[in-house]
GROMACS .gro file of C-alpha atoms in nm:
model
  355
    1MET     CA    1  -0.437  -0.480   0.389
    2ILE     CA    2  -0.725  -0.467   0.635
    3ALA     CA    3  -1.080  -0.382   0.523
    4PHE     CA    4  -1.298  -0.154   0.739
    5ASP     CA    5  -1.608   0.066   0.720
    6PHE     CA    6  -1.479   0.424   0.750
    7ALA     CA    7  -1.827   0.575   0.804
    8GLN     CA    8  -1.902   0.336   1.089
    9LEU     CA    9  -1.566   0.385   1.261
   10ARG     CA   10  -1.592   0.761   1.209
   11LEU     CA   11  -1.853   0.755   1.486
   12ILE     CA   12  -1.581   0.651   1.732
   13GLY     CA   13  -1.323   0.902   1.610
   14LEU     CA   14  -1.153   0.744   1.308
   15GLN     CA   15  -0.963   1.005   1.109
   16GLN     CA   16  -0.778   0.997   0.780
   17ALA     CA   17  -0.430   0.971   0.935
   18ILE     CA   18  -0.519   0.652   1.124
   19ALA     CA   19  -0.719   0.512   0.831
   20GLY     CA   20  -0.419   0.566   0.603
   21ALA     CA   21  -0.186   0.391   0.849
   22ALA     CA   22  -0.429   0.099   0.879
   23THR     CA   23  -0.430   0.042   0.503
   24GLN     CA   24  -0.051   0.004   0.514
   25LEU     CA   25  -0.057  -0.282   0.765
   26ASP     CA   26   0.068  -0.616   0.636
   27ILE     CA   27  -0.233  -0.820   0.746
   28SER     CA   28  -0.372  -1.103   0.533
   29SER     CA   29  -0.635  -1.250   0.766
   30PRO     CA   30  -0.989  -1.173   0.641
   31ALA     CA   31  -1.111  -1.197   1.003
   32ALA     CA   32  -0.895  -0.905   1.124
   33GLN     CA   33  -1.090  -0.598   1.244
   34LEU     CA   34  -0.991  -0.236   1.302
   35LEU     CA   35  -1.119  -0.140   1.649
   36ARG     CA   36  -1.074   0.135   1.906
   37VAL     CA   37  -0.986   0.076   2.270
   38SER     CA   38  -1.276   0.214   2.473
   39ALA     CA   39  -1.180   0.107   2.827
   40VAL     CA   40  -0.881  -0.040   3.008
   41HIS     CA   41  -0.930  -0.200   3.349
   42ARG     CA   42  -0.678  -0.376   3.567
   43ASP     CA   43  -0.756  -0.720   3.421
   44SER     CA   44  -0.963  -0.650   3.108
   45ILE     CA   45  -0.981  -0.439   2.793
   46LEU     CA   46  -1.286  -0.328   2.595
   47VAL     CA   47  -1.272  -0.242   2.225
   48HIS     CA   48  -1.539  -0.073   2.011
   49ASP     CA   49  -1.631  -0.150   1.649
   50GLY     CA   50  -1.844   0.162   1.595
   51THR     CA   51  -2.160  -0.022   1.699
   52GLN     CA   52  -2.085  -0.200   2.025
   53GLU     CA   53  -1.811  -0.291   2.271
   54HIS     CA   54  -1.634  -0.627   2.296
   55PRO     CA   55  -1.397  -0.770   2.559
   56ALA     CA   56  -1.048  -0.840   2.426
   57GLN     CA   57  -0.701  -0.951   2.533
   58VAL     CA   58  -0.360  -0.834   2.415
   59LEU     CA   59  -0.146  -1.095   2.243
   60PRO     CA   60   0.156  -1.154   2.472
   61ARG     CA   61   0.417  -1.084   2.203
   62LEU     CA   62   0.249  -0.749   2.126
   63LEU     CA   63   0.235  -0.665   2.497
   64TYR     CA   64   0.609  -0.728   2.535
   65ALA     CA   65   0.685  -0.521   2.224
   66LEU     CA   66   0.484  -0.225   2.359
   67LEU     CA   67   0.648  -0.246   2.701
   68ALA     CA   68   0.989  -0.236   2.530
   69GLN     CA   69   0.876   0.096   2.375
   70ASP     CA   70   0.774   0.229   2.720
   71THR     CA   71   0.403   0.225   2.635
   72ILE     CA   72   0.094   0.009   2.675
   73VAL     CA   73  -0.249  -0.025   2.516
   74THR     CA   74  -0.459   0.266   2.641
   75VAL     CA   75  -0.799   0.427   2.587
   76GLY     CA   76  -0.823   0.594   2.246
   77ASP     CA   77  -0.573   0.360   2.077
   78TRP     CA   78  -0.657   0.200   1.742
   79VAL     CA   79  -0.581  -0.170   1.724
   80VAL     CA   80  -0.629  -0.472   1.503
   81ALA     CA   81  -0.794  -0.777   1.657
   82GLU     CA   82  -0.934  -1.114   1.552
   83HIS     CA   83  -1.112  -1.408   1.715
   84ASP     CA   84  -0.942  -1.740   1.780
   85GLY     CA   85  -1.109  -2.080   1.768
   86HIS     CA   86  -1.243  -2.035   2.122
   87ASP     CA   87  -1.417  -1.704   2.044
   88THR     CA   88  -1.160  -1.497   2.233
   89LEU     CA   89  -1.085  -1.164   2.069
   90TRP     CA   90  -0.707  -1.108   2.055
   91ILE     CA   91  -0.543  -0.771   1.987
   92THR     CA   92  -0.265  -0.854   1.740
   93ALA     CA   93  -0.147  -0.511   1.621
   94HIS     CA   94  -0.130  -0.156   1.758
   95LEU     CA   95  -0.131   0.160   1.545
   96SER     CA   96   0.103   0.438   1.652
   97PRO     CA   97  -0.111   0.722   1.796
   98VAL     CA   98  -0.128   1.060   1.627
   99THR     CA   99  -0.136   1.232   1.967
  100GLN     CA  100  -0.083   1.094   2.315
  101ILE     CA  101  -0.120   1.257   2.658
  102SER     CA  102   0.095   1.107   2.931
  103ARG     CA  103   0.259   1.191   3.261
  104ARG     CA  104   0.552   1.070   3.469
  105GLY     CA  105   0.498   0.913   3.808
  106ASN     CA  106   0.707   0.991   4.116
  107ASP     CA  107   0.918   0.687   4.028
  108GLY     CA  108   0.986   0.828   3.681
  109ARG     CA  109   0.773   0.572   3.500
  110ARG     CA  110   0.556   0.691   3.211
  111GLN     CA  111   0.177   0.666   3.244
  112VAL     CA  112  -0.023   0.708   2.923
  113LEU     CA  113  -0.361   0.873   2.987
  114ALA     CA  114  -0.527   0.890   2.644
  115SER     CA  115  -0.438   0.851   2.276
  116ASN     CA  116  -0.554   1.006   1.948
  117VAL     CA  117  -0.714   1.307   2.115
  118ASP     CA  118  -0.806   1.627   1.928
  119THR     CA  119  -0.919   1.845   2.220
  120ALA     CA  120  -0.854   1.835   2.595
  121LEU     CA  121  -1.126   1.982   2.815
  122LEU     CA  122  -0.945   2.101   3.128
  123VAL     CA  123  -1.218   2.095   3.391
  124MET     CA  124  -1.172   2.300   3.708
  125GLY     CA  125  -1.429   2.401   3.966
  126LEU     CA  126  -1.463   2.765   4.070
  127ASP     CA  127  -1.519   2.648   4.428
  128GLY     CA  128  -1.249   2.492   4.648
  129ASP     CA  129  -1.103   2.318   4.341
  130PHE     CA  130  -0.984   2.652   4.197
  131ASN     CA  131  -0.607   2.635   4.150
  132PRO     CA  132  -0.445   2.840   3.869
  133ARG     CA  133  -0.104   2.677   3.920
  134ARG     CA  134  -0.244   2.328   3.867
  135LEU     CA  135  -0.440   2.446   3.563
  136GLU     CA  136  -0.121   2.591   3.412
  137ARG     CA  137   0.052   2.257   3.457
  138TYR     CA  138  -0.235   2.075   3.285
  139LEU     CA  139  -0.223   2.332   3.006
  140ALA     CA  140   0.153   2.298   2.955
  141ILE     CA  141   0.138   1.918   2.936
  142VAL     CA  142  -0.155   1.920   2.693
  143LEU     CA  143   0.014   2.175   2.467
  144ALA     CA  144   0.338   1.974   2.479
  145ALA     CA  145   0.136   1.676   2.349
  146GLN     CA  146   0.013   1.897   2.060
  147VAL     CA  147  -0.349   1.870   2.174
  148SER     CA  148  -0.578   2.174   2.166
  149PRO     CA  149  -0.690   2.283   2.516
  150VAL     CA  150  -1.025   2.427   2.625
  151VAL     CA  151  -1.063   2.538   2.988
  152VAL     CA  152  -1.404   2.447   3.133
  153LEU     CA  153  -1.488   2.616   3.464
  154SER     CA  154  -1.766   2.450   3.661
  155LYS     CA  155  -1.969   2.524   3.976
  156ALA     CA  156  -2.007   2.897   3.916
  157ASP     CA  157  -2.346   2.870   4.090
  158VAL     CA  158  -2.190   2.780   4.428
  159ALA     CA  159  -1.855   2.961   4.412
  160ASP     CA  160  -1.753   3.294   4.565
  161ASP     CA  161  -1.601   3.585   4.370
  162VAL     CA  162  -1.651   3.427   4.027
  163PRO     CA  163  -1.570   3.752   3.834
  164GLY     CA  164  -1.244   3.791   4.028
  165LYS     CA  165  -1.138   3.433   3.955
  166LEU     CA  166  -1.220   3.469   3.587
  167ALA     CA  167  -1.017   3.790   3.570
  168GLN     CA  168  -0.724   3.616   3.740
  169LEU     CA  169  -0.725   3.334   3.485
  170LYS     CA  170  -0.757   3.571   3.188
  171GLN     CA  171  -0.450   3.754   3.313
  172ARG     CA  172  -0.244   3.435   3.356
  173LEU     CA  173  -0.349   3.212   3.066
  174PRO     CA  174  -0.253   3.260   2.700
  175PRO     CA  175  -0.523   3.458   2.514
  176HIS     CA  176  -0.571   3.188   2.249
  177VAL     CA  177  -0.696   2.931   2.505
  178PRO     CA  178  -1.080   2.929   2.527
  179LEU     CA  179  -1.206   2.994   2.880
  180LEU     CA  180  -1.566   2.881   2.939
  181ALA     CA  181  -1.772   2.896   3.260
  182ILE     CA  182  -2.062   2.650   3.239
  183ASP     CA  183  -2.295   2.435   3.445
  184THR     CA  184  -2.180   2.086   3.344
  185ARG     CA  185  -2.517   1.935   3.439
  186HIS     CA  186  -2.733   2.121   3.185
  187ALA     CA  187  -2.741   2.069   2.808
  188TYR     CA  188  -2.821   2.434   2.733
  189ASP     CA  189  -2.499   2.541   2.905
  190VAL     CA  190  -2.288   2.264   2.753
  191ALA     CA  191  -2.405   2.365   2.404
  192ILE     CA  192  -2.124   2.623   2.405
  193LEU     CA  193  -1.885   2.329   2.346
  194GLU     CA  194  -2.046   2.251   2.008
  195PRO     CA  195  -1.748   2.377   1.798
  196TRP     CA  196  -1.533   2.096   1.942
  197LEU     CA  197  -1.798   1.822   1.918
  198GLY     CA  198  -1.806   1.752   1.544
  199THR     CA  199  -1.830   1.402   1.398
  200GLY     CA  200  -1.501   1.216   1.425
  201GLN     CA  201  -1.361   1.442   1.697
  202THR     CA  202  -1.218   1.295   2.018
  203LEU     CA  203  -1.210   1.489   2.343
  204VAL     CA  204  -1.058   1.398   2.679
  205LEU     CA  205  -1.165   1.534   3.018
  206LEU     CA  206  -0.881   1.618   3.257
  207GLY     CA  207  -0.910   1.762   3.605
  208SER     CA  208  -0.914   1.678   3.973
  209SER     CA  209  -1.173   1.464   4.150
  210GLY     CA  210  -1.503   1.641   4.203
  211ALA     CA  211  -1.441   1.902   3.931
  212GLY     CA  212  -1.745   1.788   3.730
  213LYS     CA  213  -1.593   1.561   3.464
  214SER     CA  214  -1.841   1.276   3.506
  215SER     CA  215  -2.134   1.520   3.513
  216LEU     CA  216  -2.009   1.670   3.187
  217THR     CA  217  -1.973   1.321   3.035
  218ASN     CA  218  -2.332   1.242   3.133
  219THR     CA  219  -2.459   1.562   2.972
  220LEU     CA  220  -2.266   1.515   2.649
  221SER     CA  221  -2.332   1.143   2.602
  222ALA     CA  222  -2.596   0.881   2.664
  223THR     CA  223  -2.375   0.724   2.932
  224GLN     CA  224  -2.470   0.772   3.295
  225GLN     CA  225  -2.147   0.785   3.490
  226ALA     CA  226  -2.171   0.780   3.869
  227THR     CA  227  -2.116   1.122   4.026
  228ASN     CA  228  -2.023   1.227   4.376
  229GLY     CA  229  -2.000   1.540   4.585
  230VAL     CA  230  -1.699   1.710   4.742
  231ARG     CA  231  -1.578   1.675   5.101
  232HIS     CA  232  -1.727   1.933   5.333
  233GLY     CA  233  -1.401   1.989   5.519
  234ASP     CA  234  -1.178   2.110   5.236
  235GLY     CA  235  -1.396   2.112   4.924
  236ARG     CA  236  -1.188   1.841   4.759
  237GLY     CA  237  -1.355   1.585   4.540
  238ARG     CA  238  -1.408   1.218   4.610
  239HIS     CA  239  -1.286   0.974   4.346
  240THR     CA  240  -1.587   0.866   4.137
  241THR     CA  241  -1.435   0.761   3.804
  242THR     CA  242  -1.178   0.489   3.868
  243ALA     CA  243  -1.080   0.401   3.509
  244ARG     CA  244  -1.048   0.584   3.178
  245SER     CA  245  -1.331   0.513   2.935
  246LEU     CA  246  -1.456   0.631   2.595
  247HIS     CA  247  -1.817   0.742   2.542
  248LEU     CA  248  -2.013   0.835   2.228
  249CYS     CA  249  -2.182   1.175   2.199
  250ALA     CA  250  -2.503   1.245   2.009
  251SER     CA  251  -2.315   1.500   1.799
  252GLY     CA  252  -2.089   1.231   1.651
  253ALA     CA  253  -1.788   1.308   1.869
  254CYS     CA  254  -1.653   1.080   2.139
  255ILE     CA  255  -1.527   1.176   2.480
  256ILE     CA  256  -1.277   1.008   2.714
  257ASP     CA  257  -1.345   1.044   3.086
  258THR     CA  258  -1.052   1.002   3.324
  259PRO     CA  259  -1.004   0.960   3.700
  260GLY     CA  260  -0.919   1.271   3.896
  261LEU     CA  261  -0.559   1.392   3.888
  262ARG     CA  262  -0.418   1.647   4.131
  263SER     CA  263  -0.048   1.635   4.053
  264TRP     CA  264   0.123   1.581   3.722
  265GLN     CA  265   0.487   1.549   3.632
  266ALA     CA  266   0.543   1.646   3.273
  267ASP     CA  267   0.627   1.378   3.018
  268ALA     CA  268   0.814   1.628   2.799
  269ASP     CA  269   1.160   1.779   2.782
  270ALA     CA  270   1.240   2.124   2.920
  271GLN     CA  271   1.259   2.284   2.575
  272THR     CA  272   0.912   2.160   2.477
  273LEU     CA  273   0.759   2.274   2.806
  274ALA     CA  274   0.925   2.616   2.783
  275ALA     CA  275   0.764   2.665   2.442
  276THR     CA  276   0.416   2.622   2.597
  277PHE     CA  277   0.475   2.937   2.806
  278ASN     CA  278   0.500   3.146   2.490
  279ASP     CA  279   0.446   3.478   2.669
  280ILE     CA  280   0.754   3.417   2.885
  281ALA     CA  281   0.952   3.292   2.584
  282ALA     CA  282   0.868   3.608   2.385
  283LEU     CA  283   0.976   3.838   2.669
  284ALA     CA  284   1.287   3.631   2.742
  285SER     CA  285   1.416   3.697   2.390
  286THR     CA  286   1.451   4.066   2.482
  287CYS     CA  287   1.638   4.011   2.811
  288GLN     CA  288   1.985   4.163   2.840
  289PHE     CA  289   2.148   3.821   2.887
  290ARG     CA  290   2.077   3.527   2.659
  291ASP     CA  291   2.088   3.279   2.951
  292CYS     CA  292   1.878   3.497   3.183
  293GLN     CA  293   1.704   3.291   3.453
  294HIS     CA  294   1.457   3.575   3.534
  295ALA     CA  295   1.567   3.576   3.897
  296SER     CA  296   1.787   3.874   3.987
  297GLU     CA  297   1.976   3.942   3.663
  298PRO     CA  298   1.990   4.304   3.544
  299GLY     CA  299   1.805   4.386   3.225
  300CYS     CA  300   1.548   4.107   3.270
  301GLN     CA  301   1.230   4.181   3.074
  302VAL     CA  302   1.027   3.896   3.226
  303ARG     CA  303   1.020   3.991   3.595
  304GLY     CA  304   0.748   4.243   3.657
  305ALA     CA  305   0.580   4.177   3.321
  306VAL     CA  306   0.469   3.821   3.410
  307ASP     CA  307   0.261   3.723   3.712
  308ALA     CA  308   0.511   3.623   3.983
  309ASP     CA  309   0.325   3.303   4.072
  310ARG     CA  310   0.306   3.204   3.703
  311LEU     CA  311   0.682   3.257   3.674
  312ARG     CA  312   0.747   3.035   3.980
  313ASN     CA  313   0.521   2.768   3.829
  314TYR     CA  314   0.714   2.791   3.503
  315HIS     CA  315   1.047   2.737   3.681
  316LYS     CA  316   0.905   2.441   3.876
  317LEU     CA  317   0.786   2.272   3.557
  318LEU     CA  318   1.128   2.315   3.400
  319ARG     CA  319   1.302   2.173   3.709
  320ASP     CA  320   1.071   1.869   3.700
  321ALA     CA  321   1.139   1.818   3.330
  322ARG     CA  322   1.516   1.845   3.372
  323ARG     CA  323   1.509   1.594   3.659
  324GLY     CA  324   1.313   1.360   3.435
  325GLU     CA  325   1.582   1.386   3.167
  326GLU     CA  326   1.862   1.291   3.406
  327THR     CA  327   2.019   0.947   3.385
  328PRO     CA  328   2.048   0.741   3.708
  329LEU     CA  329   2.420   0.827   3.726
  330GLU     CA  330   2.346   1.198   3.688
  331ARG     CA  331   2.089   1.180   3.969
  332ILE     CA  332   2.343   1.008   4.196
  333ALA     CA  333   2.603   1.275   4.112
  334ALA     CA  334   2.352   1.554   4.182
  335ARG     CA  335   2.263   1.407   4.523
  336ALA     CA  336   2.631   1.374   4.609
  337LYS     CA  337   2.691   1.737   4.507
  338TRP     CA  338   2.413   1.869   4.729
  339LYS     CA  339   2.524   1.651   5.020
  340THR     CA  340   2.870   1.808   4.991
  341ILE     CA  341   2.723   2.158   4.980
  342LEU     CA  342   2.499   2.082   5.280
  343LYS     CA  343   2.790   1.945   5.485
  344ALA     CA  344   3.003   2.249   5.400
  345GLY     CA  345   2.723   2.481   5.514
  346GLN     CA  346   2.680   2.289   5.837
  347GLU     CA  347   3.054   2.304   5.902
  348ARG     CA  348   3.060   2.683   5.849
  349SER     CA  349   2.771   2.723   6.090
  350ARG     CA  350   2.948   2.508   6.350
  351GLN     CA  351   3.266   2.714   6.320
  352LYS     CA  352   3.076   3.040   6.361
  353ARG     CA  353   2.911   2.914   6.679
  354GLN     CA  354   3.255   2.828   6.822
  355GLU     CA  355   3.400   3.174   6.749
   0.00000   0.00000   0.00000
């Protein structure tokens, strides 16, 4: 069993589920410490003991074991570490996360973004960053990870047609998802987030570059992250945050800032993602055909009742998820099938031209 100060670690997000798991670890060393990963850089890791940060390294055998499970040590993880005779702090054990937000890269590999998160603040600017389709994808992935979402809309002071954009989002997003328009630079505006900032709570900021994530981190915590403007040509943000990092808030919560993300591929199966579009799922249950694809089938109750662009986004997410579930052999077979179909179409076109 490992001994730890719950009250001290509560300040960096320790909750009963993790504390209970820690007490079950078979660890006899009196020097072992329960710590939280606060930053992961390319060649270094920082861990937090509730008072200050310390540099640490992952024990090679633990690193190999995590890689075999298709995961790595990431920000928000709880770990056990101890010093060796040369004063190097080694991470020797990793506690399975309660929640974990991740995505799939274009090569299919899994990228973990944050662990043990209670609330995801989905930050989107009301200026050139405004993109309901991208926000829906963020929302679906967060819900699939069983993390509570809160949509934070920034830059209302410089955006055009703010009421129209708010109305558009209210029409498209599920009614249970909070939708807040704030100035991320001012504490009196950010105070509206207080219900999600209780002691022991962990939040993660997700959004594209330039959306205002680092400004929000600065307002909520004592940390002063660098901030940057958007490009004048297209309104897109410049990358300011280059690594995920955990910061303490005065309220007792902690917040994980992340680099900007524009495109995500879901790290969830099609069934899980479909469940996050609960309005479509509810209507689909009343369609005439059980396997209705909501395209051109008669008796479809979804078409016309759901925003057409939202429905297209829903189908795209499902296609991405199904592709991610395919084995290499299935992908090869699918490519061969479409090559055959393409060649047949080309041959028919050639024959028609010759007639």
